[in-house]
Coordinates of C-alpha atoms in Angstrom, one line a residue:
M45 CA 55.3 -92.7 -51.8
P46 CA 55.1 -90.5 -48.7
P47 CA 51.9 -90.8 -46.7
K48 CA 49.1 -88.3 -47.4
K49 CA 48.6 -85.6 -44.8
R50 CA 45.2 -85.4 -43.3
G51 CA 43.2 -82.4 -42.3
R52 CA 42.5 -79.0 -43.9
K53 CA 45.0 -77.2 -45.9
P54 CA 46.3 -74.0 -44.4
K55 CA 44.8 -70.8 -45.8
K56 CA 47.0 -68.6 -47.8
K57 CA 47.4 -65.2 -46.2
V58 CA 46.5 -62.4 -48.6
E59 CA 48.1 -59.1 -47.9
K60 CA 45.6 -56.4 -47.8
G61 CA 46.3 -53.2 -49.7
P62 CA 45.6 -49.6 -48.7
P63 CA 41.9 -48.9 -48.0
K64 CA 39.9 -47.3 -50.8
K65 CA 39.1 -43.7 -50.5
R66 CA 35.4 -42.8 -50.1
G67 CA 33.3 -39.8 -51.0
R68 CA 33.5 -37.3 -53.8
K69 CA 36.7 -36.1 -55.2
P70 CA 37.5 -32.4 -54.3
K71 CA 36.6 -29.9 -56.9
G72 CA 39.9 -28.0 -56.5
G73 CA 43.3 -28.9 -57.8
K74 CA 45.4 -31.9 -56.9
I75 CA 46.4 -32.5 -53.3
I76 CA 50.2 -32.4 -53.1
K77 CA 52.0 -33.8 -50.1
V78 CA 54.4 -31.5 -48.2
S79 CA 57.3 -34.0 -48.9
D80 CA 56.7 -33.7 -52.7
I81 CA 57.1 -30.0 -52.7
K82 CA 60.6 -29.1 -53.9
K83 CA 62.0 -26.0 -52.3
K84 CA 64.4 -23.9 -54.3
K85 CA 67.7 -23.4 -52.5
P86 CA 68.9 -19.8 -52.6
E87 CA 72.1 -19.2 -54.5
Y88 CA 74.8 -17.7 -52.4
K89 CA 77.2 -15.4 -54.3
P90 CA 80.7 -15.2 -52.8
N91 CA 82.1 -11.7 -51.9
I92 CA 85.1 -11.0 -54.1
I93 CA 87.8 -8.7 -52.6
L94 CA 90.4 -7.2 -54.9
H95 CA 93.9 -6.4 -53.6
L96 CA 95.3 -3.5 -55.7
K97 CA 98.8 -2.2 -55.3
T98 CA 98.1 1.5 -54.6
S99 CA 99.1 4.0 -52.0
N100 CA 97.8 7.3 -50.5
N101 CA 100.5 9.3 -52.3
D102 CA 99.0 8.5 -55.7
N103 CA 95.7 10.0 -54.8
Y104 CA 97.4 13.2 -53.4
K105 CA 99.3 13.7 -56.7
Q106 CA 96.1 13.5 -58.7
E107 CA 94.5 16.2 -56.5
L108 CA 97.5 18.5 -57.0
T109 CA 97.4 18.2 -60.8
S110 CA 93.8 19.1 -61.0
I111 CA 94.4 22.5 -59.2
E112 CA 96.7 24.8 -61.2
Y113 CA 97.6 28.5 -60.6
N114 CA 97.5 31.1 -63.4
P115 CA 99.3 34.4 -62.5
E116 CA 97.7 36.3 -65.4
I117 CA 94.5 38.0 -64.2
K118 CA 92.3 39.9 -66.7
E119 CA 90.7 43.2 -65.7
P120 CA 86.9 43.0 -65.4
E121 CA 84.9 45.1 -67.9
A122 CA 81.8 47.1 -66.8
F123 CA 78.4 46.1 -68.1
N124 CA 77.0 48.3 -70.9
I125 CA 73.5 47.7 -72.2
N126 CA 74.1 49.5 -75.6
H127 CA 77.1 47.4 -76.5
N128 CA 75.8 44.0 -75.4
K129 CA 72.1 44.2 -76.3
I130 CA 72.5 42.5 -79.6
N131 CA 74.9 39.8 -78.4
I132 CA 73.0 38.8 -75.2
L133 CA 69.4 39.4 -75.9
Q134 CA 67.8 37.3 -78.7
F135 CA 64.6 38.7 -80.1
E136 CA 62.7 38.6 -83.4
E137 CA 60.5 41.1 -85.1
I138 CA 56.9 39.9 -85.2
V139 CA 55.4 40.4 -88.6
K140 CA 51.6 40.2 -88.8
K141 CA 50.4 38.1 -91.7
K142 CA 47.4 39.3 -93.5
K143 CA 44.7 36.8 -94.1
E144 CA 43.9 36.2 -97.7
K145 CA 40.3 36.7 -98.5
Q146 CA 38.7 33.6 -99.9
N147 CA 35.9 33.9 -102.4
I148 CA 33.2 31.6 -101.1
I149 CA 30.7 30.6 -103.7
I150 CA 27.3 29.7 -102.3
E151 CA 25.1 27.7 -104.6
K152 CA 21.5 28.5 -104.2
K153 CA 19.2 25.5 -104.4
E154 CA 15.9 25.8 -106.1
K155 CA 13.0 25.7 -103.6
I156 CA 10.8 22.7 -104.2
P157 CA 7.2 23.5 -103.6
I158 CA 5.5 21.6 -100.7
K159 CA 2.9 20.1 -103.0
N160 CA 5.5 18.2 -105.0
K161 CA 7.1 16.9 -101.7
S162 CA 3.8 15.5 -100.5
R163 CA 3.2 13.8 -103.8
E164 CA 6.6 12.1 -103.7
L165 CA 5.9 11.0 -100.2
W166 CA 2.5 9.4 -101.0
T167 CA 3.9 7.7 -104.1
K168 CA 6.7 6.1 -101.9
L169 CA 4.1 4.9 -99.4
N170 CA 1.9 3.4 -102.1
N171 CA 4.9 1.5 -103.6
L172 CA 5.9 0.3 -100.2
K173 CA 2.3 -1.0 -99.6
K174 CA 2.4 -3.0 -102.8
N175 CA 5.8 -4.5 -102.1
L176 CA 4.8 -5.5 -98.6
K177 CA 1.6 -7.1 -99.9
L178 CA 3.3 -9.0 -102.6
D179 CA 6.4 -9.8 -100.5
N180 CA 8.8 -8.1 -103.0
I181 CA 11.2 -6.4 -100.6
S182 CA 14.7 -6.4 -102.0
D183 CA 17.5 -8.1 -100.0
K184 CA 19.4 -5.0 -99.1
S185 CA 21.8 -4.6 -96.2
S186 CA 19.8 -3.6 -93.2
H187 CA 20.6 -2.9 -89.5
C188 CA 19.6 -5.2 -86.7
F189 CA 16.1 -4.6 -85.4
W190 CA 17.3 -5.1 -81.8
C191 CA 20.8 -3.7 -81.4
T192 CA 20.3 -1.2 -84.3
C193 CA 23.8 -1.8 -85.7
F194 CA 25.2 -3.0 -89.0
F195 CA 26.3 -6.6 -89.6
D196 CA 27.9 -8.6 -92.4
N197 CA 26.7 -12.2 -91.6
P198 CA 23.5 -13.6 -93.1
T199 CA 20.3 -12.3 -91.6
I200 CA 18.5 -14.2 -88.9
Y201 CA 14.7 -14.3 -88.8
I202 CA 12.0 -15.2 -86.2
P203 CA 10.0 -18.2 -87.4
K204 CA 6.2 -17.7 -87.3
N205 CA 4.8 -21.1 -88.3
I206 CA 5.5 -24.0 -90.6
V207 CA 3.1 -24.7 -93.5
E208 CA 3.8 -27.6 -95.9
D209 CA 7.6 -27.7 -95.4
T210 CA 7.8 -23.9 -95.7
V211 CA 8.7 -21.6 -92.8
E212 CA 7.0 -18.2 -92.5
V213 CA 9.5 -15.7 -91.0
Y214 CA 9.7 -12.0 -90.2
G215 CA 12.3 -9.5 -88.8
C216 CA 16.0 -8.9 -89.5
F217 CA 18.6 -9.6 -86.8
C218 CA 22.3 -10.1 -86.5
S219 CA 22.2 -13.1 -84.0
P220 CA 19.6 -15.5 -82.6
E221 CA 20.0 -13.8 -79.2
C222 CA 18.8 -10.5 -80.6
A223 CA 15.9 -12.2 -82.3
L224 CA 14.8 -13.8 -79.0
S225 CA 15.0 -10.6 -77.0
F226 CA 12.9 -8.9 -79.7
L227 CA 10.4 -11.8 -79.6
K228 CA 10.0 -11.6 -75.8
N229 CA 9.2 -7.8 -75.9
E230 CA 6.4 -8.4 -78.4
K231 CA 2.8 -8.0 -77.2
I232 CA 1.6 -11.5 -78.0
D233 CA 0.1 -14.5 -76.2
T234 CA 2.4 -16.7 -74.2
S235 CA 1.4 -19.8 -76.2
T236 CA 2.4 -18.2 -79.5
L237 CA 5.5 -16.8 -77.9
W238 CA 6.7 -20.2 -76.7
N239 CA 5.7 -21.8 -80.0
R240 CA 8.0 -19.4 -81.9
Y241 CA 10.7 -19.8 -79.3
S242 CA 10.7 -23.6 -79.8
L243 CA 10.9 -23.1 -83.6
L244 CA 13.8 -20.7 -83.1
N245 CA 15.7 -23.2 -81.0
N246 CA 15.0 -26.1 -83.4
I247 CA 16.1 -24.2 -86.5
Y248 CA 19.1 -22.1 -85.4
G249 CA 20.3 -24.5 -82.6
K250 CA 21.3 -27.0 -85.2
I251 CA 23.0 -24.4 -87.4
Y252 CA 25.1 -22.8 -84.6
N253 CA 25.6 -26.1 -82.7
Y254 CA 24.0 -24.9 -79.4
D255 CA 24.0 -27.4 -76.6
K256 CA 21.6 -25.3 -74.5
N257 CA 18.6 -23.1 -75.3
I258 CA 19.1 -19.6 -76.9
K259 CA 19.4 -16.9 -74.2
P260 CA 18.1 -13.3 -74.8
A261 CA 20.5 -10.4 -75.4
P262 CA 20.6 -7.5 -73.0
S263 CA 19.0 -4.2 -73.7
P264 CA 21.2 -2.1 -76.0
Y265 CA 20.0 1.2 -74.6
Y266 CA 22.0 0.9 -71.4
T267 CA 25.0 -1.1 -72.7
L268 CA 26.1 0.3 -76.1
D269 CA 28.2 3.5 -76.3
K270 CA 25.9 4.9 -79.0
F271 CA 23.2 5.2 -76.3
L272 CA 23.8 5.4 -72.5
G273 CA 26.2 2.5 -72.2
S274 CA 30.0 2.1 -72.5
L275 CA 30.4 -1.0 -74.8
T276 CA 31.2 -1.1 -78.5
I277 CA 29.2 -3.4 -80.8
Q278 CA 32.1 -5.9 -81.0
E279 CA 32.2 -6.1 -77.2
Y280 CA 28.4 -6.4 -77.0
R281 CA 28.4 -9.3 -79.5
K282 CA 31.2 -11.1 -77.5
L283 CA 29.0 -11.0 -74.4
L284 CA 26.3 -13.0 -76.3
K285 CA 28.8 -15.9 -76.8
N286 CA 29.4 -16.4 -73.0
D287 CA 27.3 -18.8 -70.9
R288 CA 26.3 -16.0 -68.5
L289 CA 22.9 -14.4 -68.8
I290 CA 22.9 -10.6 -68.5
L291 CA 19.6 -8.8 -67.7
I292 CA 18.9 -5.1 -67.2
V293 CA 16.3 -4.5 -64.5
D294 CA 14.6 -1.1 -64.5
K295 CA 13.9 -1.2 -60.7
P296 CA 15.4 -3.0 -57.8
L297 CA 13.7 -6.3 -57.0
S298 CA 12.0 -6.3 -53.5
K299 CA 10.0 -8.9 -51.7
I300 CA 6.4 -8.0 -50.8
M301 CA 5.5 -9.7 -47.4
P302 CA 2.1 -9.6 -45.8
E303 CA 1.4 -7.5 -42.7
I304 CA -0.5 -8.3 -39.5
Y305 CA -3.2 -5.8 -38.7
E306 CA -5.1 -5.8 -35.4
E307 CA -8.6 -4.5 -35.1
N308 CA -11.2 -4.2 -32.3
N309 CA -14.8 -5.5 -32.6
E310 CA -16.0 -2.0 -31.8
E311 CA -16.4 -0.1 -35.1
P312 CA -16.3 3.7 -34.9
K313 CA -19.5 5.6 -35.8
I314 CA -18.6 7.6 -38.9
M315 CA -21.7 9.9 -38.7
N316 CA -21.1 11.1 -35.2
N317 CA -18.4 13.5 -34.1
L318 CA -15.6 11.4 -32.6
L319 CA -13.8 14.4 -31.0
D320 CA -16.9 15.6 -29.0
N321 CA -16.5 14.3 -25.5
K322 CA -19.7 15.9 -24.1
K323 CA -22.1 13.4 -25.5
Q324 CA -22.3 10.1 -23.7
K325 CA -20.8 7.3 -25.6
S326 CA -22.7 4.0 -25.6
N327 CA -21.7 0.9 -27.5
K328 CA -25.1 -0.8 -27.2
Y329 CA -27.0 -1.6 -30.3
K330 CA -30.5 -0.3 -30.8
L331 CA -33.0 -2.1 -33.0
K332 CA -35.7 0.0 -34.6
S333 CA -38.6 -1.5 -36.5
K334 CA -41.9 0.1 -37.7
E335 CA -43.9 -3.2 -37.5
I336 CA -45.7 -4.0 -34.3
F337 CA -45.0 -7.4 -32.8
K338 CA -48.1 -9.7 -33.2
T339 CA -49.0 -12.7 -31.1
K340 CA -50.8 -15.9 -32.2
T341 CA -54.2 -14.7 -30.8
D342 CA -53.9 -11.4 -32.7
I343 CA -53.3 -13.3 -36.0
L344 CA -56.3 -15.6 -35.3
K345 CA -58.6 -12.6 -34.6
N346 CA -57.6 -10.8 -37.8
S347 CA -57.8 -13.8 -40.1
F348 CA -60.7 -16.0 -38.7
N349 CA -62.4 -13.6 -36.3
V350 CA -61.9 -16.2 -33.5
I351 CA -61.5 -15.0 -29.9

């Protein structure tokens, strides 16, 4: 057996790797080294030279064949308008077509008296009152209350409150964004507004799988082409699907900062003429009182008759 070695064992040297990168990763694209970029080499096309067996005599022969001499020369004829008018000038006779008279039949409508019109109007109003009171309005196709355009999808309502697992709603809208913008323009308390807004998020956020809160739609009066805007209803509804919030501000926003105002202690006398320089100006205060100043002796005399 070989004798045991004494002392500490030598430490194994561990090779250190490259240092770790610190800090956040850049938000841009990947960082590519200059050595990794492959440059495209331009393709060089060789110049091709053709050696043709031709001579200058061949070109000279071709030029001579193109030019030929004709000894027969025709005599030129003088121009005559009468003979050549039909052959040279092309014209057509304009025939005016007579318009056929159409017999227009105008059907005269019988004039309905004003009394019957007013009766029909009041009967319609009374029927509408009954239907609104009993909640018997038919589910007919209606336009959106906010963007005022037709839609095919099921109607979206603004929830008012929840009573015994039933939700009371009102309105008729094409999207939850239009419903929210209509809700924000209503003249109601802030507490009721936020209560209805939370109900709108809870109900329609689950149906449409919204990750964030519903954002309001922009005003249609300055965006749609049917009013003063330039967008169609399809483009307007595509804007609602984006993450950006579009607002239409009537006036430009401006910061109101306070002003520093300096004022003297001397207040101008409003009753006097400030433009008159003849009178002497005095800034002294004058006290006027009707009561006479009384001393202690005077008070004792009046009250106790003591001298």
